mmCIF file of C-alpha atoms in Angstrom:
data_model
loop_
_atom_site.group_PDB
_atom_site.id
_atom_site.type_symbol
_atom_site.label_atom_id
_atom_site.label_comp_id
_atom_site.label_asym_id
_atom_site.label_seq_id
_atom_site.Cartn_x
_atom_site.Cartn_y
_atom_site.Cartn_z
ATOM 1 C CA MET A 823 -0.184 -0.105 -0.204
ATOM 2 C CA THR A 824 1.461 3.625 -1.085
ATOM 3 C CA LYS A 825 1.877 6.103 1.743
ATOM 4 C CA ALA A 826 -0.749 7.776 -0.934
ATOM 5 C CA THR A 827 -3.562 5.228 -0.403
ATOM 6 C CA ILE A 828 -3.030 5.391 3.345
ATOM 7 C CA THR A 829 -2.965 9.330 3.678
ATOM 8 C CA LYS A 830 -6.344 9.118 1.598
ATOM 9 C CA SER A 831 -7.944 6.176 3.603
ATOM 10 C CA ASP A 832 -6.743 8.326 7.352
ATOM 11 C CA THR A 833 -8.744 11.345 5.604
ATOM 12 C CA ALA A 834 -11.975 9.141 5.618
ATOM 13 C CA ILE A 835 -11.389 7.429 8.717
ATOM 14 C CA ASN A 836 -11.337 10.709 10.097
ATOM 15 C CA ASN A 837 -14.357 12.722 8.087
ATOM 16 C CA LYS A 838 -16.418 9.045 8.892
ATOM 17 C CA ALA A 839 -15.474 10.372 12.786
ATOM 18 C CA THR A 840 -16.904 13.725 12.934
ATOM 19 C CA ASN A 841 -19.062 13.216 10.393
ATOM 20 C CA PRO A 842 -20.627 9.144 10.895
ATOM 21 C CA LYS A 843 -24.213 9.715 8.481
ATOM 22 C CA GLY A 844 -22.722 11.529 5.643
ATOM 23 C CA ASN A 845 -24.253 14.155 3.929
ATOM 24 C CA ARG A 846 -27.840 14.011 5.764
ATOM 25 C CA PHE A 847 -29.977 17.457 6.535
ATOM 26 C CA PHE A 848 -26.748 18.812 8.466
ATOM 27 C CA SER A 849 -24.030 17.757 6.732
ATOM 28 C CA GLY A 850 -21.638 19.197 9.569
ATOM 29 C CA GLN A 851 -22.841 17.134 12.688
ATOM 30 C CA THR A 852 -20.762 15.515 14.661
ATOM 31 C CA LEU A 853 -19.848 12.764 17.947
ATOM 32 C CA GLY A 854 -21.289 16.071 20.102
ATOM 33 C CA SER A 855 -24.296 17.057 18.006
ATOM 34 C CA GLN A 856 -25.232 12.991 18.056
ATOM 35 C CA ALA A 857 -25.968 12.937 20.978
ATOM 36 C CA LEU A 858 -27.701 15.946 21.542
ATOM 37 C CA SER A 859 -29.726 14.736 19.364
ATOM 38 C CA ARG A 860 -30.257 11.186 21.132
ATOM 39 C CA SER A 861 -30.447 12.983 24.115
ATOM 40 C CA TRP A 862 -33.336 15.133 22.560
ATOM 41 C CA TRP A 863 -35.645 12.456 21.575
ATOM 42 C CA GLN A 864 -34.585 10.265 24.016
ATOM 43 C CA ARG A 865 -36.303 12.672 27.043
ATOM 44 C CA TRP A 866 -39.914 12.873 24.654
ATOM 45 C CA VAL A 867 -41.564 15.187 27.581
ATOM 46 C CA TYR A 868 -39.088 18.025 25.838
ATOM 47 C CA PRO A 869 -39.668 17.797 21.919
ATOM 48 C CA VAL A 870 -43.589 16.682 22.752
ATOM 49 C CA LEU A 871 -43.906 20.233 25.106
ATOM 50 C CA PHE A 872 -42.094 21.980 22.280
ATOM 51 C CA LEU A 873 -43.962 20.803 18.829
ATOM 52 C CA PHE A 874 -47.183 20.856 20.785
ATOM 53 C CA THR A 875 -46.566 24.360 21.349
ATOM 54 C CA LEU A 876 -45.527 25.080 18.115
ATOM 55 C CA THR A 877 -47.886 23.235 16.206
ATOM 56 C CA LEU A 878 -51.022 25.030 18.070
ATOM 57 C CA SER A 879 -50.126 28.048 17.543
ATOM 58 C CA LEU A 880 -48.709 27.974 14.205
ATOM 59 C CA ALA A 881 -52.237 26.123 13.353
ATOM 60 C CA THR A 882 -54.129 28.831 15.216
ATOM 61 C CA TYR A 883 -52.695 31.289 12.710
ATOM 62 C CA LEU A 884 -53.332 29.252 9.743
ATOM 63 C CA THR A 885 -56.784 28.856 11.190
ATOM 64 C CA LEU A 886 -57.539 31.962 11.215
ATOM 65 C CA ASP A 887 -55.773 33.050 7.661
ATOM 66 C CA SER A 888 -58.949 30.695 5.975
ATOM 67 C CA VAL A 889 -61.236 31.963 8.214
ATOM 68 C CA GLN A 890 -60.640 35.897 7.104
ATOM 69 C CA GLN A 891 -60.069 34.616 3.265
ATOM 70 C CA SER A 892 -63.950 32.683 3.446
ATOM 71 C CA VAL A 893 -65.663 35.370 5.159
ATOM 72 C CA ASP A 894 -64.268 38.123 2.982
ATOM 73 C CA ARG A 895 -64.591 35.273 -0.078
ATOM 74 C CA TYR A 896 -68.468 35.321 0.850
ATOM 75 C CA ILE A 897 -68.884 38.957 1.105
ATOM 76 C CA ASN A 898 -67.193 39.825 -2.294
ATOM 77 C CA ASP A 899 -69.548 37.651 -3.840
ATOM 78 C CA ASN A 900 -72.424 38.255 -2.290
ATOM 79 C CA GLN A 901 -72.225 42.191 -1.584
ATOM 80 C CA ARG A 902 -74.503 43.677 -4.101
ATOM 81 C CA ALA A 903 -77.781 41.230 -2.998
ATOM 82 C CA LEU A 904 -76.326 42.267 0.492
ATOM 83 C CA VAL A 905 -77.039 45.961 0.234
ATOM 84 C CA GLY A 906 -79.880 45.851 -3.134
ATOM 85 C CA GLY A 907 -78.416 46.702 -5.591
ATOM 86 C CA ASP A 908 -75.177 48.705 -7.264
ATOM 87 C CA LEU A 909 -76.215 51.844 -5.975
ATOM 88 C CA ILE A 910 -77.631 52.805 -3.025
ATOM 89 C CA LEU A 911 -78.938 56.148 -1.550
ATOM 90 C CA ASN A 912 -80.273 56.451 2.167
ATOM 91 C CA SER A 913 -81.828 59.274 4.057
ATOM 92 C CA LYS A 914 -83.744 60.381 7.038
ATOM 93 C CA GLN A 915 -86.272 62.426 5.239
ATOM 94 C CA ASP A 916 -89.064 61.942 2.592
ATOM 95 C CA TRP A 917 -86.782 62.413 -1.048
ATOM 96 C CA PRO A 918 -86.267 65.403 -2.228
ATOM 97 C CA SER A 919 -87.865 66.191 -6.105
ATOM 98 C CA GLU A 920 -84.477 66.360 -7.967
ATOM 99 C CA VAL A 921 -83.201 63.407 -6.680
ATOM 100 C CA LEU A 922 -86.739 61.553 -7.512
ATOM 101 C CA ALA A 923 -86.703 63.161 -11.144
ATOM 102 C CA GLN A 924 -82.843 61.702 -10.790
ATOM 103 C CA VAL A 925 -84.080 58.271 -10.289
ATOM 104 C CA GLU A 926 -86.448 58.526 -12.567
ATOM 105 C CA THR A 927 -84.507 59.195 -15.284
ATOM 106 C CA ILE A 928 -83.591 55.402 -15.624
ATOM 107 C CA PRO A 929 -86.294 51.924 -15.943
ATOM 108 C CA ASP A 930 -88.452 51.062 -12.962
ATOM 109 C CA THR A 931 -87.667 47.928 -13.227
ATOM 110 C CA GLN A 932 -83.647 48.502 -12.428
ATOM 111 C CA ALA A 933 -84.723 50.903 -9.214
ATOM 112 C CA VAL A 934 -87.174 49.671 -5.897
ATOM 113 C CA TYR A 935 -87.710 52.106 -3.381
ATOM 114 C CA ASP A 936 -87.458 50.787 0.000
ATOM 115 C CA TYR A 937 -89.298 51.989 3.217
ATOM 116 C CA GLN A 938 -87.963 51.006 6.587
ATOM 117 C CA PHE A 939 -89.360 51.270 10.048
ATOM 118 C CA SER A 940 -90.558 49.661 13.294
ATOM 119 C CA ALA A 941 -94.057 49.669 14.337
ATOM 120 C CA MET A 942 -96.707 47.516 16.127
ATOM 121 C CA LEU A 943 -98.610 44.818 14.967
ATOM 122 C CA VAL A 944 -101.856 44.063 16.697
ATOM 123 C CA ASN A 945 -104.769 41.656 16.199
ATOM 124 C CA ASP A 946 -106.688 39.397 18.683
ATOM 125 C CA GLU A 947 -104.639 37.533 20.474
ATOM 126 C CA GLN A 948 -101.161 39.602 21.253
ATOM 127 C CA THR A 949 -99.662 42.940 20.114
ATOM 128 C CA LEU A 950 -96.119 42.817 18.768
ATOM 129 C CA LEU A 951 -92.906 45.449 18.047
ATOM 130 C CA ALA A 952 -92.067 44.348 14.394
ATOM 131 C CA SER A 953 -89.798 45.419 11.321
ATOM 132 C CA ILE A 954 -91.552 47.200 8.262
ATOM 133 C CA LYS A 955 -90.240 46.911 5.477
ATOM 134 C CA ALA A 956 -92.546 48.326 2.230
ATOM 135 C CA VAL A 957 -90.809 47.911 -1.453
ATOM 136 C CA THR A 958 -91.986 48.368 -4.865
ATOM 137 C CA PRO A 959 -92.176 45.890 -7.565
ATOM 138 C CA SER A 960 -88.341 45.636 -8.474
ATOM 139 C CA TYR A 961 -87.895 44.114 -5.322
ATOM 140 C CA PRO A 962 -85.335 42.341 -4.853
ATOM 141 C CA LEU A 963 -82.793 43.947 -7.512
ATOM 142 C CA TYR A 964 -80.110 40.748 -6.754
ATOM 143 C CA GLY A 965 -80.718 37.741 -5.048
ATOM 144 C CA GLU A 966 -83.908 35.664 -4.451
ATOM 145 C CA VAL A 967 -86.762 36.342 -1.682
ATOM 146 C CA GLU A 968 -87.830 32.207 -0.927
ATOM 147 C CA LEU A 969 -91.579 32.100 0.987
ATOM 148 C CA ALA A 970 -92.645 28.870 2.465
ATOM 149 C CA SER A 971 -95.000 28.393 -0.172
ATOM 150 C CA GLY A 972 -92.494 28.271 -2.807
ATOM 151 C CA GLN A 973 -94.527 30.917 -5.141
ATOM 152 C CA PRO A 974 -92.824 34.293 -6.342
ATOM 153 C CA LEU A 975 -92.814 36.361 -3.855
ATOM 154 C CA TRP A 976 -94.987 39.030 -6.288
ATOM 155 C CA GLU A 977 -98.088 36.702 -7.013
ATOM 156 C CA ARG A 978 -98.206 36.813 -3.049
ATOM 157 C CA LEU A 979 -98.209 39.995 -1.874
ATOM 158 C CA THR A 980 -100.844 42.491 -2.374
ATOM 159 C CA SER A 981 -101.590 45.661 -1.077
ATOM 160 C CA ASP A 982 -104.324 44.468 1.411
ATOM 161 C CA SER A 983 -102.355 41.476 2.173
ATOM 162 C CA VAL A 984 -98.559 41.154 4.203
ATOM 163 C CA ILE A 985 -96.225 38.672 4.648
ATOM 164 C CA VAL A 986 -93.715 37.781 7.715
ATOM 165 C CA ALA A 987 -90.784 36.645 9.142
ATOM 166 C CA PRO A 988 -91.607 32.993 11.230
ATOM 167 C CA GLU A 989 -90.955 34.733 14.589
ATOM 168 C CA VAL A 990 -93.796 37.138 13.880
ATOM 169 C CA LEU A 991 -96.152 34.451 13.269
ATOM 170 C CA SER A 992 -95.340 32.871 16.592
ATOM 171 C CA GLY A 993 -94.913 36.147 18.280
ATOM 172 C CA LEU A 994 -98.499 37.160 17.867
ATOM 173 C CA LYS A 995 -99.533 33.613 17.671
ATOM 174 C CA ALA A 996 -101.294 33.615 14.052
ATOM 175 C CA SER A 997 -101.321 31.564 11.043
ATOM 176 C CA ILE A 998 -100.752 31.954 7.532
ATOM 177 C CA GLY A 999 -104.945 33.737 6.974
ATOM 178 C CA ASP A 1000 -105.514 35.575 10.039
ATOM 179 C CA ARG A 1001 -105.699 39.609 9.765
ATOM 180 C CA ILE A 1002 -103.543 41.814 11.807
ATOM 181 C CA THR A 1003 -103.506 45.651 12.250
ATOM 182 C CA ILE A 1004 -100.598 48.211 11.484
ATOM 183 C CA GLY A 1005 -101.290 51.776 11.511
ATOM 184 C CA ASP A 1006 -104.613 51.837 10.592
ATOM 185 C CA ALA A 1007 -105.199 49.493 8.415
ATOM 186 C CA GLN A 1008 -105.299 46.011 8.383
ATOM 187 C CA PHE A 1009 -103.622 42.839 6.175
ATOM 188 C CA THR A 1010 -104.331 39.335 5.559
ATOM 189 C CA ILE A 1011 -100.899 37.189 6.374
ATOM 190 C CA SER A 1012 -100.297 35.374 2.980
ATOM 191 C CA ASP A 1013 -97.195 34.007 3.759
ATOM 192 C CA VAL A 1014 -94.202 33.767 5.720
ATOM 193 C CA LEU A 1015 -90.456 35.344 4.955
ATOM 194 C CA THR A 1016 -87.946 32.330 5.108
ATOM 195 C CA LYS A 1017 -85.203 34.059 3.010
ATOM 196 C CA GLU A 1018 -84.564 37.418 2.263
ATOM 197 C CA PRO A 1019 -80.785 38.508 0.563
ATOM 198 C CA ASP A 1020 -80.785 42.068 1.992
ATOM 199 C CA ARG A 1021 -82.508 40.365 5.709
ATOM 200 C CA PRO A 1022 -78.141 41.026 7.284
ATOM 201 C CA LEU A 1023 -78.299 45.053 7.048
ATOM 202 C CA THR A 1024 -80.707 44.852 9.736
ATOM 203 C CA ALA A 1025 -79.956 41.487 11.169
ATOM 204 C CA PHE A 1026 -80.366 42.852 15.002
ATOM 205 C CA GLY A 1027 -83.509 44.328 14.565
ATOM 206 C CA PHE A 1028 -86.377 45.059 16.561
ATOM 207 C CA GLY A 1029 -88.481 42.692 16.189
ATOM 208 C CA GLY A 1030 -89.194 39.895 13.395
ATOM 209 C CA ARG A 1031 -89.517 41.636 9.450
ATOM 210 C CA VAL A 1032 -92.676 41.743 7.827
ATOM 211 C CA LEU A 1033 -92.803 42.453 3.948
ATOM 212 C CA MET A 1034 -95.182 45.136 2.638
ATOM 213 C CA LYS A 1035 -95.976 46.878 -0.837
ATOM 214 C CA GLN A 1036 -94.984 50.158 -1.091
ATOM 215 C CA ASP A 1037 -98.645 51.495 -2.481
ATOM 216 C CA ALA A 1038 -99.833 50.298 1.110
ATOM 217 C CA LEU A 1039 -98.093 52.483 3.438
ATOM 218 C CA ALA A 1040 -100.789 55.228 2.296
ATOM 219 C CA ALA A 1041 -103.146 53.487 4.298
ATOM 220 C CA THR A 1042 -101.584 53.161 7.871
ATOM 221 C CA ASN A 1043 -101.006 56.648 8.332
ATOM 222 C CA LEU A 1044 -97.623 55.729 9.390
ATOM 223 C CA LEU A 1045 -95.717 57.941 7.233
ATOM 224 C CA GLY A 1046 -95.375 61.628 8.915
ATOM 225 C CA GLN A 1047 -92.954 64.026 9.300
ATOM 226 C CA ARG A 1048 -91.514 63.127 12.832
ATOM 227 C CA SER A 1049 -92.064 59.138 11.402
ATOM 228 C CA ARG A 1050 -88.418 57.756 12.076
ATOM 229 C CA ILE A 1051 -88.301 56.274 8.377
ATOM 230 C CA ASN A 1052 -85.804 54.706 6.804
ATOM 231 C CA TYR A 1053 -85.466 55.903 3.038
ATOM 232 C CA ARG A 1054 -83.702 53.936 0.944
ATOM 233 C CA ILE A 1055 -83.726 53.623 -3.511
ATOM 234 C CA GLU A 1056 -81.840 50.991 -4.774
ATOM 235 C CA MET A 1057 -80.347 51.153 -8.226
ATOM 236 C CA ALA A 1058 -78.758 48.409 -10.578
ATOM 237 C CA GLY A 1059 -77.108 48.833 -14.022
ATOM 238 C CA ASP A 1060 -74.162 48.351 -16.001
ATOM 239 C CA PRO A 1061 -71.439 49.997 -14.969
ATOM 240 C CA GLU A 1062 -71.190 53.073 -17.629
ATOM 241 C CA LEU A 1063 -74.817 53.834 -16.334
ATOM 242 C CA ILE A 1064 -74.000 53.266 -12.612
ATOM 243 C CA THR A 1065 -71.345 55.899 -13.188
ATOM 244 C CA THR A 1066 -73.424 58.482 -14.916
ATOM 245 C CA GLN A 1067 -76.297 58.153 -11.851
ATOM 246 C CA ARG A 1068 -73.185 58.240 -9.589
ATOM 247 C CA ASP A 1069 -71.953 62.050 -11.230
ATOM 248 C CA LYS A 1070 -75.081 63.410 -11.132
ATOM 249 C CA LEU A 1071 -76.401 62.524 -8.210
ATOM 250 C CA THR A 1072 -73.352 63.969 -6.467
ATOM 251 C CA GLY A 1073 -74.059 66.801 -8.202
ATOM 252 C CA ILE A 1074 -77.815 67.065 -6.790
ATOM 253 C CA LEU A 1075 -76.990 66.244 -3.042
ATOM 254 C CA THR A 1076 -74.111 69.124 -2.826
ATOM 255 C CA SER A 1077 -77.127 70.730 -1.680
ATOM 256 C CA TYR A 1078 -78.649 67.395 1.112
ATOM 257 C CA PRO A 1079 -75.563 66.435 2.858
ATOM 258 C CA ASP A 1080 -77.873 64.840 4.773
ATOM 259 C CA ILE A 1081 -78.645 62.118 2.046
ATOM 260 C CA GLU A 1082 -75.787 59.150 1.901
ATOM 261 C CA LEU A 1083 -74.647 57.762 -1.349
ATOM 262 C CA SER A 1084 -72.947 54.782 -1.600
ATOM 263 C CA ASP A 1085 -72.235 51.984 -3.682
ATOM 264 C CA ALA A 1086 -72.045 47.879 -3.390
ATOM 265 C CA GLU A 1087 -68.461 48.446 -3.185
ATOM 266 C CA SER A 1088 -67.949 50.930 -0.386
ATOM 267 C CA ALA A 1089 -71.381 50.251 1.171
ATOM 268 C CA ASP A 1090 -71.240 49.428 4.817
ATOM 269 C CA THR A 1091 -73.042 46.386 5.978
ATOM 270 C CA SER A 1092 -73.801 44.810 9.532
ATOM 271 C CA VAL A 1093 -71.995 41.675 7.618
ATOM 272 C CA SER A 1094 -69.231 43.506 7.200
ATOM 273 C CA ARG A 1095 -68.867 45.319 10.520
ATOM 274 C CA ILE A 1096 -69.609 42.297 12.492
ATOM 275 C CA SER A 1097 -66.972 40.006 10.622
ATOM 276 C CA ASP A 1098 -64.341 42.931 11.172
ATOM 277 C CA ASN A 1099 -64.891 43.240 14.923
ATOM 278 C CA VAL A 1100 -64.959 38.868 15.110
ATOM 279 C CA LEU A 1101 -61.504 39.139 13.121
ATOM 280 C CA MET A 1102 -60.229 41.620 15.387
ATOM 281 C CA PHE A 1103 -60.747 39.269 18.551
ATOM 282 C CA LEU A 1104 -59.968 36.434 16.934
ATOM 283 C CA LYS A 1105 -56.431 38.255 15.585
ATOM 284 C CA LEU A 1106 -56.333 39.608 19.418
ATOM 285 C CA LEU A 1107 -56.538 35.849 20.601
ATOM 286 C CA VAL A 1108 -54.162 34.617 17.759
ATOM 287 C CA ILE A 1109 -51.488 37.089 19.347
ATOM 288 C CA ALA A 1110 -52.190 36.196 23.160
ATOM 289 C CA VAL A 1111 -51.858 32.822 21.914
ATOM 290 C CA LEU A 1112 -48.328 33.158 20.713
ATOM 291 C CA LEU A 1113 -47.145 34.635 23.152
ATOM 292 C CA LEU A 1114 -48.001 31.822 25.357
ATOM 293 C CA SER A 1115 -46.581 29.711 22.955
ATOM 294 C CA ALA A 1116 -43.719 31.214 22.716
ATOM 295 C CA VAL A 1117 -43.253 31.907 26.538
ATOM 296 C CA ALA A 1118 -44.319 27.570 26.745
ATOM 297 C CA MET A 1119 -41.109 27.195 24.093
ATOM 298 C CA TYR A 1120 -38.746 28.979 25.801
ATOM 299 C CA GLY A 1121 -39.513 27.687 29.193
ATOM 300 C CA VAL A 1122 -38.829 23.641 27.184
ATOM 301 C CA ILE A 1123 -35.914 24.952 25.908
ATOM 302 C CA SER A 1124 -34.584 26.414 28.773
ATOM 303 C CA ALA A 1125 -35.397 23.248 30.694
ATOM 304 C CA PHE A 1126 -33.050 21.328 28.463
ATOM 305 C CA VAL A 1127 -30.538 23.090 28.410
ATOM 306 C CA SER A 1128 -30.465 23.059 31.980
ATOM 307 C CA LYS A 1129 -30.106 19.410 31.620
ATOM 308 C CA GLN A 1130 -27.579 19.326 29.273
ATOM 309 C CA GLN A 1131 -25.252 21.745 31.485
ATOM 310 C CA SER A 1132 -22.415 18.578 32.656
ATOM 311 C CA THR A 1133 -22.653 17.477 29.165
ATOM 312 C CA ASN A 1134 -22.271 21.012 27.201
ATOM 313 C CA ALA A 1135 -19.031 21.347 29.804
ATOM 314 C CA ILE A 1136 -17.802 18.015 29.014
ATOM 315 C CA ARG A 1137 -17.665 18.562 25.188
ATOM 316 C CA LEU A 1138 -16.078 22.184 25.536
ATOM 317 C CA ALA A 1139 -13.709 20.446 27.620
ATOM 318 C CA LEU A 1140 -12.557 18.319 24.744
ATOM 319 C CA GLY A 1141 -12.316 21.070 22.836
ATOM 320 C CA GLU A 1142 -15.587 21.922 20.815
ATOM 321 C CA PRO A 1143 -15.571 25.135 19.742
ATOM 322 C CA LEU A 1144 -18.362 27.104 21.640
ATOM 323 C CA GLY A 1145 -20.043 27.664 17.994
ATOM 324 C CA SER A 1146 -20.089 24.486 17.029
ATOM 325 C CA LEU A 1147 -22.284 23.579 20.874
ATOM 326 C CA LYS A 1148 -24.648 26.643 19.730
ATOM 327 C CA ARG A 1149 -24.628 25.172 16.055
ATOM 328 C CA SER A 1150 -25.986 21.858 17.351
ATOM 329 C CA TYR A 1151 -28.604 23.143 19.304
ATOM 330 C CA TYR A 1152 -30.013 25.423 15.900
ATOM 331 C CA GLN A 1153 -29.886 22.493 14.093
ATOM 332 C CA LEU A 1154 -31.795 20.322 16.735
ATOM 333 C CA LEU A 1155 -34.520 23.291 17.022
ATOM 334 C CA ILE A 1156 -34.993 23.614 13.454
ATOM 335 C CA ILE A 1157 -35.202 20.312 12.770
ATOM 336 C CA THR A 1158 -37.951 19.834 15.460
ATOM 337 C CA THR A 1159 -39.832 23.408 13.995
ATOM 338 C CA VAL A 1160 -40.053 21.977 10.687
ATOM 339 C CA ILE A 1161 -41.289 18.677 12.013
ATOM 340 C CA ALA A 1162 -44.193 20.996 13.938
ATOM 341 C CA CYS A 1163 -44.819 23.450 10.466
ATOM 342 C CA GLY A 1164 -45.800 19.732 8.824
ATOM 343 C CA ALA A 1165 -48.312 19.080 11.464
ATOM 344 C CA SER A 1166 -49.813 22.011 11.621
ATOM 345 C CA ASP A 1167 -49.776 21.865 8.079
ATOM 346 C CA TYR A 1168 -51.522 18.418 7.635
ATOM 347 C CA SER A 1169 -53.622 19.833 10.613
#
């Protein structure tokens, strides 16, 4: 055997001694690093606690992100139905003639006049405070209204009949076909309202919903200067029409600052407000979980390092550099973190 062969063989043996497992995830592992890894996994309570806290924090964060994306996607996909149209006018008083003249420039089928207020419902059995909504025949511009009978809305809604939510029936102890009094007029309950596209806008209103025709409002004598009525006009159309209406109405409304003009993208709905508040609470909760997880992981690492003090002293006494000692801990924690990331992504 030549001298060159012996030298090459000695070099290979030395490399194997310092890195006995070859080129693995971390190619610079030493015998000390391997001993540390065995000690970490043999004392199973430390990796289990570390993995649990890290996996919990990552899974919580990923879950919140998924929930936020789902809520945003739902609101974006259903925004027009939630607000009722592409362009919305809101007022607390009856409409000025200039506003009505401008709205009447678009077809009747593309505009809904919406009146919302609270009123007492009276029958022979009970009295109930309810939310009244009076609309014109183009309602709804977007989405669908579903009735318990399955019939179209405007086949069941007439000038002397109303459609009520299920809670109104139970509150009044009434049935379909019964008569109820609203203001100075009497109406027949013709059907039950099971789904309304813009219902989330008044999800926390008083009482149940009563849907009636706008033409029937005059008979109730509830429309007056002192009445607390929310007047709405909802408009739909192609982007060019909506842009034209927005520009003209914006000029008109400079003389009426109390009237609010919004579109489907900018309109604030109760769904978006509730989702924002809930998501903010969840974000604060996630931050608290992350902080607690960080404290817990620091405690686990500190406890393990304390257990390894004698081993660390031996490694340093045998001549292992301090940087190599620290690197072995970093490698171990990075490997454990990668495992936790995989577990949180899978969960």
